[in-house]
Structure formats: structure tokens, C-alpha cells
mmCIF file with all atom_site columns, C-alpha atoms in Angstrom:
data_model
loop_
_atom_site.group_PDB
_atom_site.id
_atom_site.type_symbol
_atom_site.label_atom_id
_atom_site.label_alt_id
_atom_site.label_comp_id
_atom_site.label_asym_id
_atom_site.label_entity_id
_atom_site.label_seq_id
_atom_site.pdbx_PDB_ins_code
_atom_site.Cartn_x
_atom_site.Cartn_y
_atom_site.Cartn_z
_atom_site.occupancy
_atom_site.B_iso_or_equiv
_atom_site.pdbx_formal_charge
_atom_site.auth_seq_id
_atom_site.auth_comp_id
_atom_site.auth_asym_id
_atom_site.auth_atom_id
_atom_site.pdbx_PDB_model_num
ATOM 1   C CA . MET A 1 1   ? 0.030   0.061   0.022   1.00 95.00 ? 30  MET A CA 1
ATOM 2   C CA . LEU A 1 2   ? 1.174   3.612   -0.486  1.00 96.00 ? 31  LEU A CA 1
ATOM 3   C CA . PHE A 1 3   ? 0.388   7.232   0.289   1.00 97.00 ? 32  PHE A CA 1
ATOM 4   C CA . GLY A 1 4   ? -1.527  9.445   -2.015  1.00 97.00 ? 33  GLY A CA 1
ATOM 5   C CA . ARG A 1 5   ? -2.715  13.098  -1.907  1.00 97.00 ? 34  ARG A CA 1
ATOM 6   C CA . VAL A 1 6   ? -6.150  13.778  -3.612  1.00 97.00 ? 35  VAL A CA 1
ATOM 7   C CA . HIS A 1 7   ? -5.836  16.651  -6.085  1.00 97.00 ? 36  HIS A CA 1
ATOM 8   C CA . GLY A 1 8   ? -9.242  16.547  -7.744  1.00 97.00 ? 37  GLY A CA 1
ATOM 9   C CA . THR A 1 9   ? -12.143 14.577  -9.140  1.00 96.00 ? 38  THR A CA 1
ATOM 10  C CA . ALA A 1 10  ? -13.050 12.972  -12.318 1.00 96.00 ? 39  ALA A CA 1
ATOM 11  C CA . VAL A 1 11  ? -16.490 12.191  -13.705 1.00 95.00 ? 40  VAL A CA 1
ATOM 12  C CA . CYS A 1 12  ? -17.107 9.508   -16.422 1.00 93.00 ? 41  CYS A CA 1
ATOM 13  C CA . THR A 1 13  ? -20.530 9.113   -17.777 1.00 91.00 ? 42  THR A CA 1
ATOM 14  C CA . ILE A 1 14  ? -19.728 6.146   -19.969 1.00 92.00 ? 43  ILE A CA 1
ATOM 15  C CA . LYS A 1 15  ? -17.812 3.484   -18.087 1.00 90.00 ? 44  LYS A CA 1
ATOM 16  C CA . TYR A 1 16  ? -17.275 -0.187  -17.926 1.00 91.00 ? 45  TYR A CA 1
ATOM 17  C CA . SER A 1 17  ? -20.350 -2.009  -16.568 1.00 89.00 ? 46  SER A CA 1
ATOM 18  C CA . GLY A 1 18  ? -20.140 -2.477  -12.825 1.00 87.00 ? 47  GLY A CA 1
ATOM 19  C CA . THR A 1 19  ? -18.225 0.707   -12.244 1.00 90.00 ? 48  THR A CA 1
ATOM 20  C CA . GLU A 1 20  ? -21.037 2.986   -12.666 1.00 89.00 ? 49  GLU A CA 1
ATOM 21  C CA . SER A 1 21  ? -21.374 4.024   -8.967  1.00 88.00 ? 50  SER A CA 1
ATOM 22  C CA . LEU A 1 22  ? -17.797 4.385   -8.314  1.00 93.00 ? 51  LEU A CA 1
ATOM 23  C CA . ARG A 1 23  ? -16.350 7.783   -7.436  1.00 94.00 ? 52  ARG A CA 1
ATOM 24  C CA . LEU A 1 24  ? -13.026 8.771   -9.156  1.00 96.00 ? 53  LEU A CA 1
ATOM 25  C CA . LEU A 1 25  ? -10.561 11.052  -7.559  1.00 97.00 ? 54  LEU A CA 1
ATOM 26  C CA . ILE A 1 26  ? -7.304  12.373  -9.020  1.00 97.00 ? 55  ILE A CA 1
ATOM 27  C CA . VAL A 1 27  ? -4.444  11.468  -6.707  1.00 97.00 ? 56  VAL A CA 1
ATOM 28  C CA . GLN A 1 28  ? -0.593  12.043  -6.519  1.00 98.00 ? 57  GLN A CA 1
ATOM 29  C CA . PRO A 1 29  ? 1.247   9.020   -5.098  1.00 97.00 ? 58  PRO A CA 1
ATOM 30  C CA . LEU A 1 30  ? 3.703   10.155  -2.323  1.00 97.00 ? 59  LEU A CA 1
ATOM 31  C CA . ASN A 1 31  ? 6.627   8.663   -0.533  1.00 95.00 ? 60  ASN A CA 1
ATOM 32  C CA . LYS A 1 32  ? 7.098   8.474   3.336   1.00 96.00 ? 61  LYS A CA 1
ATOM 33  C CA . ALA A 1 33  ? 8.474   12.175  3.232   1.00 95.00 ? 62  ALA A CA 1
ATOM 34  C CA . LEU A 1 34  ? 5.232   13.100  1.297   1.00 96.00 ? 63  LEU A CA 1
ATOM 35  C CA . GLU A 1 35  ? 7.203   14.033  -1.768  1.00 96.00 ? 64  GLU A CA 1
ATOM 36  C CA . PRO A 1 36  ? 5.495   13.123  -5.160  1.00 97.00 ? 65  PRO A CA 1
ATOM 37  C CA . VAL A 1 37  ? 6.430   9.950   -6.763  1.00 95.00 ? 66  VAL A CA 1
ATOM 38  C CA . GLY A 1 38  ? 5.497   9.335   -10.387 1.00 96.00 ? 67  GLY A CA 1
ATOM 39  C CA . ARG A 1 39  ? 2.631   11.074  -12.003 1.00 97.00 ? 68  ARG A CA 1
ATOM 40  C CA . LEU A 1 40  ? -1.032  11.874  -11.205 1.00 97.00 ? 69  LEU A CA 1
ATOM 41  C CA . GLN A 1 41  ? -3.305  8.853   -11.250 1.00 97.00 ? 70  GLN A CA 1
ATOM 42  C CA . VAL A 1 42  ? -7.060  8.166   -11.022 1.00 97.00 ? 71  VAL A CA 1
ATOM 43  C CA . ALA A 1 43  ? -8.132  6.158   -8.061  1.00 97.00 ? 72  ALA A CA 1
ATOM 44  C CA . VAL A 1 44  ? -11.601 5.005   -6.860  1.00 96.00 ? 73  VAL A CA 1
ATOM 45  C CA . ASP A 1 45  ? -12.745 6.278   -3.563  1.00 96.00 ? 74  ASP A CA 1
ATOM 46  C CA . VAL A 1 46  ? -14.314 4.032   -0.934  1.00 94.00 ? 75  VAL A CA 1
ATOM 47  C CA . VAL A 1 47  ? -13.746 6.125   2.113   1.00 95.00 ? 76  VAL A CA 1
ATOM 48  C CA . GLU A 1 48  ? -15.303 9.449   1.141   1.00 94.00 ? 77  GLU A CA 1
ATOM 49  C CA . ALA A 1 49  ? -11.956 11.190  0.894   1.00 95.00 ? 78  ALA A CA 1
ATOM 50  C CA . GLY A 1 50  ? -11.972 14.899  -0.275  1.00 94.00 ? 79  GLY A CA 1
ATOM 51  C CA . VAL A 1 51  ? -9.529  17.110  -2.137  1.00 96.00 ? 80  VAL A CA 1
ATOM 52  C CA . GLY A 1 52  ? -6.370  17.564  -0.119  1.00 96.00 ? 81  GLY A CA 1
ATOM 53  C CA . ASP A 1 53  ? -6.667  14.505  1.980   1.00 95.00 ? 82  ASP A CA 1
ATOM 54  C CA . LEU A 1 54  ? -3.715  12.399  2.627   1.00 97.00 ? 83  LEU A CA 1
ATOM 55  C CA . CYS A 1 55  ? -4.795  8.747   1.899   1.00 97.00 ? 84  CYS A CA 1
ATOM 56  C CA . VAL A 1 56  ? -3.617  5.222   2.123   1.00 97.00 ? 85  VAL A CA 1
ATOM 57  C CA . MET A 1 57  ? -4.008  3.603   -1.436  1.00 97.00 ? 86  MET A CA 1
ATOM 58  C CA . VAL A 1 58  ? -3.802  0.055   -2.647  1.00 96.00 ? 87  VAL A CA 1
ATOM 59  C CA . ARG A 1 59  ? -2.846  -1.110  -6.155  1.00 95.00 ? 88  ARG A CA 1
ATOM 60  C CA . SER A 1 60  ? -3.562  -4.071  -8.523  1.00 93.00 ? 89  SER A CA 1
ATOM 61  C CA . ARG A 1 61  ? -6.007  -6.867  -7.888  1.00 93.00 ? 90  ARG A CA 1
ATOM 62  C CA . GLU A 1 62  ? -6.474  -5.765  -4.231  1.00 94.00 ? 91  GLU A CA 1
ATOM 63  C CA . ALA A 1 63  ? -7.837  -2.399  -5.437  1.00 95.00 ? 92  ALA A CA 1
ATOM 64  C CA . ALA A 1 64  ? -10.649 -4.244  -7.276  1.00 94.00 ? 93  ALA A CA 1
ATOM 65  C CA . LEU A 1 65  ? -11.292 -6.285  -4.106  1.00 94.00 ? 94  LEU A CA 1
ATOM 66  C CA . ALA A 1 66  ? -11.778 -3.107  -2.201  1.00 94.00 ? 95  ALA A CA 1
ATOM 67  C CA . MET A 1 67  ? -14.801 -2.150  -4.165  1.00 93.00 ? 96  MET A CA 1
ATOM 68  C CA . PRO A 1 68  ? -18.043 -1.955  -2.027  1.00 90.00 ? 97  PRO A CA 1
ATOM 69  C CA . ASP A 1 69  ? -20.256 -4.352  -4.106  1.00 86.00 ? 98  ASP A CA 1
ATOM 70  C CA . GLU A 1 70  ? -18.954 -5.820  -7.496  1.00 81.00 ? 99  GLU A CA 1
ATOM 71  C CA . THR A 1 71  ? -15.414 -6.731  -7.021  1.00 81.00 ? 100 THR A CA 1
ATOM 72  C CA . PHE A 1 72  ? -14.617 -8.254  -10.424 1.00 89.00 ? 101 PHE A CA 1
ATOM 73  C CA . VAL A 1 73  ? -14.016 -4.747  -12.114 1.00 93.00 ? 102 VAL A CA 1
ATOM 74  C CA . PRO A 1 74  ? -11.205 -3.224  -13.905 1.00 94.00 ? 103 PRO A CA 1
ATOM 75  C CA . ILE A 1 75  ? -9.840  -0.999  -11.128 1.00 94.00 ? 104 ILE A CA 1
ATOM 76  C CA . ASP A 1 76  ? -6.247  -0.960  -10.153 1.00 95.00 ? 105 ASP A CA 1
ATOM 77  C CA . LEU A 1 77  ? -6.020  1.859   -7.520  1.00 97.00 ? 106 LEU A CA 1
ATOM 78  C CA . ALA A 1 78  ? -8.317  2.482   -4.637  1.00 96.00 ? 107 ALA A CA 1
ATOM 79  C CA . LEU A 1 79  ? -8.231  4.784   -1.708  1.00 96.00 ? 108 LEU A CA 1
ATOM 80  C CA . VAL A 1 80  ? -8.755  2.563   1.442   1.00 96.00 ? 109 VAL A CA 1
ATOM 81  C CA . GLY A 1 81  ? -7.881  4.902   4.293   1.00 96.00 ? 110 GLY A CA 1
ATOM 82  C CA . ILE A 1 82  ? -7.657  8.603   5.282   1.00 97.00 ? 111 ILE A CA 1
ATOM 83  C CA . VAL A 1 83  ? -4.502  9.244   7.278   1.00 97.00 ? 112 VAL A CA 1
ATOM 84  C CA . ASP A 1 84  ? -5.135  11.057  10.460  1.00 96.00 ? 113 ASP A CA 1
ATOM 85  C CA . GLU A 1 85  ? -1.676  10.756  12.084  1.00 96.00 ? 114 GLU A CA 1
ATOM 86  C CA . LEU A 1 86  ? 1.647   9.983   10.473  1.00 97.00 ? 115 LEU A CA 1
ATOM 87  C CA . ILE A 1 87  ? 4.909   9.596   12.343  1.00 97.00 ? 116 ILE A CA 1
ATOM 88  C CA . VAL A 1 88  ? 7.897   8.782   10.270  1.00 97.00 ? 117 VAL A CA 1
ATOM 89  C CA . ARG A 1 89  ? 11.670  8.865   11.538  1.00 96.00 ? 118 ARG A CA 1
ATOM 90  C CA . PRO A 1 90  ? 13.994  10.991  9.428   1.00 95.00 ? 119 PRO A CA 1
ATOM 91  C CA . HIS A 1 91  ? 15.730  8.977   6.506   1.00 92.00 ? 120 HIS A CA 1
ATOM 92  C CA . GLY A 1 92  ? 19.046  9.268   8.158   1.00 92.00 ? 121 GLY A CA 1
ATOM 93  C CA . ASP A 1 93  ? 18.128  7.605   11.393  1.00 92.00 ? 122 ASP A CA 1
ATOM 94  C CA . PHE A 1 94  ? 18.609  4.073   10.069  1.00 93.00 ? 123 PHE A CA 1
ATOM 95  C CA . ASP A 1 95  ? 21.123  2.159   8.059   1.00 92.00 ? 124 ASP A CA 1
ATOM 96  C CA . TYR A 1 96  ? 19.320  0.422   5.085   1.00 94.00 ? 125 TYR A CA 1
ATOM 97  C CA . THR A 1 97  ? 22.219  -1.212  3.482   1.00 94.00 ? 126 THR A CA 1
ATOM 98  C CA . LEU A 1 98  ? 22.611  -4.959  3.716   1.00 93.00 ? 127 LEU A CA 1
ATOM 99  C CA . LYS A 1 99  ? 26.350  -5.651  4.471   1.00 92.00 ? 128 LYS A CA 1
ATOM 100 C CA . PRO A 1 100 ? 28.222  -8.882  3.659   1.00 93.00 ? 129 PRO A CA 1
ATOM 101 C CA . GLY A 1 101 ? 28.709  -11.197 6.575   1.00 94.00 ? 130 GLY A CA 1
ATOM 102 C CA . VAL A 1 102 ? 26.729  -11.643 9.633   1.00 94.00 ? 131 VAL A CA 1
ATOM 103 C CA . THR A 1 103 ? 24.474  -8.645  10.834  1.00 93.00 ? 132 THR A CA 1
ATOM 104 C CA . ARG A 1 104 ? 22.504  -9.053  14.078  1.00 92.00 ? 133 ARG A CA 1
ATOM 105 C CA . PHE A 1 105 ? 19.435  -6.887  14.391  1.00 88.00 ? 134 PHE A CA 1
ATOM 106 C CA . SER A 1 106 ? 18.131  -7.634  17.887  1.00 74.00 ? 135 SER A CA 1
ATOM 107 C CA . MET B 2 1   ? 9.462   -11.605 0.448   1.00 95.00 ? 23  MET B CA 1
ATOM 108 C CA . ILE B 2 2   ? 11.743  -8.695  1.210   1.00 96.00 ? 24  ILE B CA 1
ATOM 109 C CA . LEU B 2 3   ? 13.791  -7.367  4.035   1.00 96.00 ? 25  LEU B CA 1
ATOM 110 C CA . ALA B 2 4   ? 12.863  -3.905  5.305   1.00 97.00 ? 26  ALA B CA 1
ATOM 111 C CA . LYS B 2 5   ? 13.299  -1.402  8.280   1.00 96.00 ? 27  LYS B CA 1
ATOM 112 C CA . VAL B 2 6   ? 10.176  -0.120  9.978   1.00 97.00 ? 28  VAL B CA 1
ATOM 113 C CA . VAL B 2 7   ? 10.525  3.744   9.939   1.00 97.00 ? 29  VAL B CA 1
ATOM 114 C CA . GLY B 2 8   ? 7.092   5.023   10.885  1.00 97.00 ? 30  GLY B CA 1
ATOM 115 C CA . THR B 2 9   ? 3.380   4.443   11.880  1.00 97.00 ? 31  THR B CA 1
ATOM 116 C CA . VAL B 2 10  ? 0.181   5.500   10.235  1.00 97.00 ? 32  VAL B CA 1
ATOM 117 C CA . VAL B 2 11  ? -3.088  6.077   12.017  1.00 96.00 ? 33  VAL B CA 1
ATOM 118 C CA . THR B 2 12  ? -6.343  6.054   9.916   1.00 95.00 ? 34  THR B CA 1
ATOM 119 C CA . THR B 2 13  ? -9.748  6.371   11.625  1.00 91.00 ? 35  THR B CA 1
ATOM 120 C CA . MET B 2 14  ? -11.670 6.500   8.369   1.00 93.00 ? 36  MET B CA 1
ATOM 121 C CA . SER B 2 15  ? -10.534 3.312   6.440   1.00 95.00 ? 37  SER B CA 1
ATOM 122 C CA . HIS B 2 16  ? -11.905 0.227   4.518   1.00 95.00 ? 38  HIS B CA 1
ATOM 123 C CA . PRO B 2 17  ? -13.405 -2.406  6.800   1.00 95.00 ? 39  PRO B CA 1
ATOM 124 C CA . HIS B 2 18  ? -10.676 -4.887  6.113   1.00 94.00 ? 40  HIS B CA 1
ATOM 125 C CA . TYR B 2 19  ? -8.230  -2.304  7.665   1.00 95.00 ? 41  TYR B CA 1
ATOM 126 C CA . ASN B 2 20  ? -10.208 -1.938  10.913  1.00 92.00 ? 42  ASN B CA 1
ATOM 127 C CA . ASN B 2 21  ? -8.077  -2.607  14.055  1.00 90.00 ? 43  ASN B CA 1
ATOM 128 C CA . GLN B 2 22  ? -4.936  -3.374  11.896  1.00 94.00 ? 44  GLN B CA 1
ATOM 129 C CA . LYS B 2 23  ? -1.601  -1.803  12.642  1.00 96.00 ? 45  LYS B CA 1
ATOM 130 C CA . LEU B 2 24  ? -0.241  0.157   9.618   1.00 97.00 ? 46  LEU B CA 1
ATOM 131 C CA . LEU B 2 25  ? 3.500   0.717   9.523   1.00 97.00 ? 47  LEU B CA 1
ATOM 132 C CA . VAL B 2 26  ? 5.748   2.632   7.129   1.00 97.00 ? 48  VAL B CA 1
ATOM 133 C CA . VAL B 2 27  ? 8.636   0.433   5.881   1.00 97.00 ? 49  VAL B CA 1
ATOM 134 C CA . GLN B 2 28  ? 11.812  1.090   3.916   1.00 96.00 ? 50  GLN B CA 1
ATOM 135 C CA . PRO B 2 29  ? 13.205  -1.761  2.000   1.00 96.00 ? 51  PRO B CA 1
ATOM 136 C CA . LEU B 2 30  ? 16.843  -2.838  2.636   1.00 96.00 ? 52  LEU B CA 1
ATOM 137 C CA . VAL B 2 31  ? 19.282  -2.580  -0.142  1.00 95.00 ? 53  VAL B CA 1
ATOM 138 C CA . LEU B 2 32  ? 22.775  -3.921  -1.139  1.00 92.00 ? 54  LEU B CA 1
ATOM 139 C CA . GLY B 2 33  ? 25.714  -1.336  -0.693  1.00 86.00 ? 55  GLY B CA 1
ATOM 140 C CA . GLY B 2 34  ? 25.869  1.552   -3.203  1.00 85.00 ? 56  GLY B CA 1
ATOM 141 C CA . ASP B 2 35  ? 22.045  1.299   -3.997  1.00 89.00 ? 57  ASP B CA 1
ATOM 142 C CA . ARG B 2 36  ? 19.843  4.201   -3.223  1.00 90.00 ? 58  ARG B CA 1
ATOM 143 C CA . ALA B 2 37  ? 17.294  3.315   -0.497  1.00 91.00 ? 59  ALA B CA 1
ATOM 144 C CA . ASP B 2 38  ? 13.854  4.444   -1.780  1.00 91.00 ? 60  ASP B CA 1
ATOM 145 C CA . GLY B 2 39  ? 10.665  2.734   -2.663  1.00 93.00 ? 61  GLY B CA 1
ATOM 146 C CA . ASP B 2 40  ? 9.196   2.855   0.827   1.00 96.00 ? 62  ASP B CA 1
ATOM 147 C CA . PHE B 2 41  ? 5.550   1.855   1.311   1.00 97.00 ? 63  PHE B CA 1
ATOM 148 C CA . ILE B 2 42  ? 2.956   0.767   3.920   1.00 97.00 ? 64  ILE B CA 1
ATOM 149 C CA . ALA B 2 43  ? 2.514   -2.721  5.431   1.00 97.00 ? 65  ALA B CA 1
ATOM 150 C CA . ILE B 2 44  ? 0.058   -4.221  7.827   1.00 97.00 ? 66  ILE B CA 1
ATOM 151 C CA . ASP B 2 45  ? 1.806   -5.517  11.020  1.00 96.00 ? 67  ASP B CA 1
ATOM 152 C CA . LYS B 2 46  ? 1.088   -9.156  11.933  1.00 95.00 ? 68  LYS B CA 1
ATOM 153 C CA . ALA B 2 47  ? 4.322   -9.642  13.963  1.00 95.00 ? 69  ALA B CA 1
ATOM 154 C CA . GLN B 2 48  ? 4.086   -7.121  16.683  1.00 96.00 ? 70  GLN B CA 1
ATOM 155 C CA . ALA B 2 49  ? 6.886   -5.039  14.862  1.00 96.00 ? 71  ALA B CA 1
ATOM 156 C CA . GLY B 2 50  ? 7.746   -1.501  16.009  1.00 95.00 ? 72  GLY B CA 1
ATOM 157 C CA . VAL B 2 51  ? 9.669   1.364   14.583  1.00 96.00 ? 73  VAL B CA 1
ATOM 158 C CA . GLY B 2 52  ? 13.314  0.542   14.182  1.00 95.00 ? 74  GLY B CA 1
ATOM 159 C CA . ASP B 2 53  ? 12.723  -3.244  13.748  1.00 95.00 ? 75  ASP B CA 1
ATOM 160 C CA . THR B 2 54  ? 14.168  -5.036  10.830  1.00 96.00 ? 76  THR B CA 1
ATOM 161 C CA . VAL B 2 55  ? 11.179  -7.195  9.339   1.00 97.00 ? 77  VAL B CA 1
ATOM 162 C CA . LEU B 2 56  ? 10.148  -9.713  6.618   1.00 97.00 ? 78  LEU B CA 1
ATOM 163 C CA . ILE B 2 57  ? 7.394   -8.487  4.407   1.00 97.00 ? 79  ILE B CA 1
ATOM 164 C CA . ASN B 2 58  ? 5.218   -10.557 2.124   1.00 96.00 ? 80  ASN B CA 1
ATOM 165 C CA . ARG B 2 59  ? 4.193   -8.286  -0.872  1.00 95.00 ? 81  ARG B CA 1
ATOM 166 C CA . GLU B 2 60  ? 1.748   -10.511 -2.639  1.00 93.00 ? 82  GLU B CA 1
ATOM 167 C CA . GLY B 2 61  ? -2.039  -10.354 -2.165  1.00 91.00 ? 83  GLY B CA 1
ATOM 168 C CA . ASN B 2 62  ? -2.683  -14.090 -1.816  1.00 94.00 ? 84  ASN B CA 1
ATOM 169 C CA . GLY B 2 63  ? -0.036  -14.316 0.900   1.00 93.00 ? 85  GLY B CA 1
ATOM 170 C CA . ALA B 2 64  ? -1.633  -11.480 2.657   1.00 94.00 ? 86  ALA B CA 1
ATOM 171 C CA . ARG B 2 65  ? -5.134  -12.924 2.409   1.00 95.00 ? 87  ARG B CA 1
ATOM 172 C CA . GLN B 2 66  ? -3.807  -16.236 3.864   1.00 95.00 ? 88  GLN B CA 1
ATOM 173 C CA . VAL B 2 67  ? -2.082  -14.483 6.724   1.00 94.00 ? 89  VAL B CA 1
ATOM 174 C CA . LEU B 2 68  ? -5.177  -12.194 7.552   1.00 94.00 ? 90  LEU B CA 1
ATOM 175 C CA . ASN B 2 69  ? -7.589  -15.386 6.946   1.00 94.00 ? 91  ASN B CA 1
ATOM 176 C CA . ASN B 2 70  ? -9.827  -13.262 4.747   1.00 94.00 ? 92  ASN B CA 1
ATOM 177 C CA . PRO B 2 71  ? -10.244 -14.476 1.260   1.00 93.00 ? 93  PRO B CA 1
ATOM 178 C CA . ASP B 2 72  ? -11.357 -11.029 0.027   1.00 92.00 ? 94  ASP B CA 1
ATOM 179 C CA . ALA B 2 73  ? -8.975  -8.784  1.906   1.00 94.00 ? 95  ALA B CA 1
ATOM 180 C CA . CYS B 2 74  ? -7.782  -5.714  -0.113  1.00 95.00 ? 96  CYS B CA 1
ATOM 181 C CA . ILE B 2 75  ? -4.350  -5.873  1.442   1.00 95.00 ? 97  ILE B CA 1
ATOM 182 C CA . ILE B 2 76  ? -1.031  -6.505  -0.253  1.00 96.00 ? 98  ILE B CA 1
ATOM 183 C CA . SER B 2 77  ? 1.945   -5.949  2.077   1.00 96.00 ? 99  SER B CA 1
ATOM 184 C CA . VAL B 2 78  ? 1.886   -7.779  5.439   1.00 97.00 ? 100 VAL B CA 1
ATOM 185 C CA . ILE B 2 79  ? 4.844   -7.797  7.926   1.00 97.00 ? 101 ILE B CA 1
ATOM 186 C CA . VAL B 2 80  ? 5.192   -11.607 8.605   1.00 96.00 ? 102 VAL B CA 1
ATOM 187 C CA . GLY B 2 81  ? 8.291   -11.708 10.763  1.00 96.00 ? 103 GLY B CA 1
ATOM 188 C CA . ILE B 2 82  ? 10.959  -9.824  12.750  1.00 97.00 ? 104 ILE B CA 1
ATOM 189 C CA . VAL B 2 83  ? 14.516  -10.628 11.594  1.00 96.00 ? 105 VAL B CA 1
ATOM 190 C CA . ASP B 2 84  ? 17.078  -11.406 14.196  1.00 95.00 ? 106 ASP B CA 1
ATOM 191 C CA . MET B 2 85  ? 20.218  -11.986 11.906  1.00 95.00 ? 107 MET B CA 1
ATOM 192 C CA . VAL B 2 86  ? 21.194  -11.885 8.395   1.00 95.00 ? 108 VAL B CA 1
ATOM 193 C CA . ASN B 2 87  ? 24.153  -13.734 6.917   1.00 95.00 ? 109 ASN B CA 1
ATOM 194 C CA . LEU B 2 88  ? 25.158  -12.390 3.540   1.00 93.00 ? 110 LEU B CA 1
ATOM 195 C CA . THR B 2 89  ? 27.886  -14.454 1.917   1.00 90.00 ? 111 THR B CA 1
ATOM 196 C CA . CYS B 2 90  ? 27.967  -12.866 -1.698  1.00 75.00 ? 112 CYS B CA 1
#
């Protein structure tokens, strides 16, 4: 799953059958520092997110499974949560490199 | 599955029913020396991991659905273990 900021809405009158009742939102995927990653995308909203909300999104088959009723629809990005609180340690706090040899973590 | 470091926590009150009372953690995949550490994402915690732990994450929907015991769960990444030791011989 990943972060996304809602930037706007999209309306499609002619859509694939089964997706008529789904709300489309324009979202910008973000990383942990809330910096944009990649380009704007369209996600289906199932948690009543509004413009400006920071959300948790899910991709691929699991996005279709998040749909309220019909889950066999061509959807590949869904908003599944609205972030209320986000606590992330600064990037430099940890060492992310795997070193040769034995490394003990606990 | 991948190795990653838990770097943060996410709290969502409004979320999809499958995410109710699940702990969401922000994780940063570990990389070999010289590579840039990016591609962080969010995972559901099923191993009581905390910030600073090095964990094992399953990033495939079927595995997540088995771990969560819910055949329709819309969840991809699940933390399935806390790593104690890594021995890298290459």
C-alpha cells in the first residue's frame, strides 16, 4: 500500500459495466516524506476522501477487491484509508544497506 | 518476500473495513551497498513489529489474504516476521 494526496475529481458518464457507482479521484502518489512519486493517477474512492486529503491507497487486484459491491471490475488503484496521524523517523536515522557477513538486528 | 526497516506508523480512523484494528507501519526496503534506499511503502503488521525493527514482508495479495484469514482482503503488504540475523555471503 502507499500514500496518496487527492488533487481533484473525475467524472465519467460512459464506463465499464459494474463501475457506474464508483467515485473517481485524481491522486498523486507520495513517499514517506510526502514527496510526489510518479505522475497523477485516478483512484476509486471508498472512504469519502476529499480534495487535499492524505490517503492510504492500494494497487492491482487488491484495489478491485476493495470495491463496495461488485469486486470483479477493471480497477487498479483504490483509496482505502484517510491518514489522521503519520509519524515517520528521518531518513538518516537508520542504515538501510545489507552488508556482507553476519548482521545481528536484535 | 523482502527485508525492510520499519520507519514509521500510520493512524487512519476512516478506512476500509478490512483495515479495521490493523496496525499500519511505514517500511523502507533494505538494499545492497551502493544502491539508493527508496521505494518505501505501507504494510500491515502481523508480527508485533515496532519502529526500528528489521522485518520480513510478504508483498503478494494471496499471501496477505492467507495471513489475514480473509479471502477477500484488499491488502497487499503484510509484515510476517521480525529478523534477528542476516548472513550475506555474496
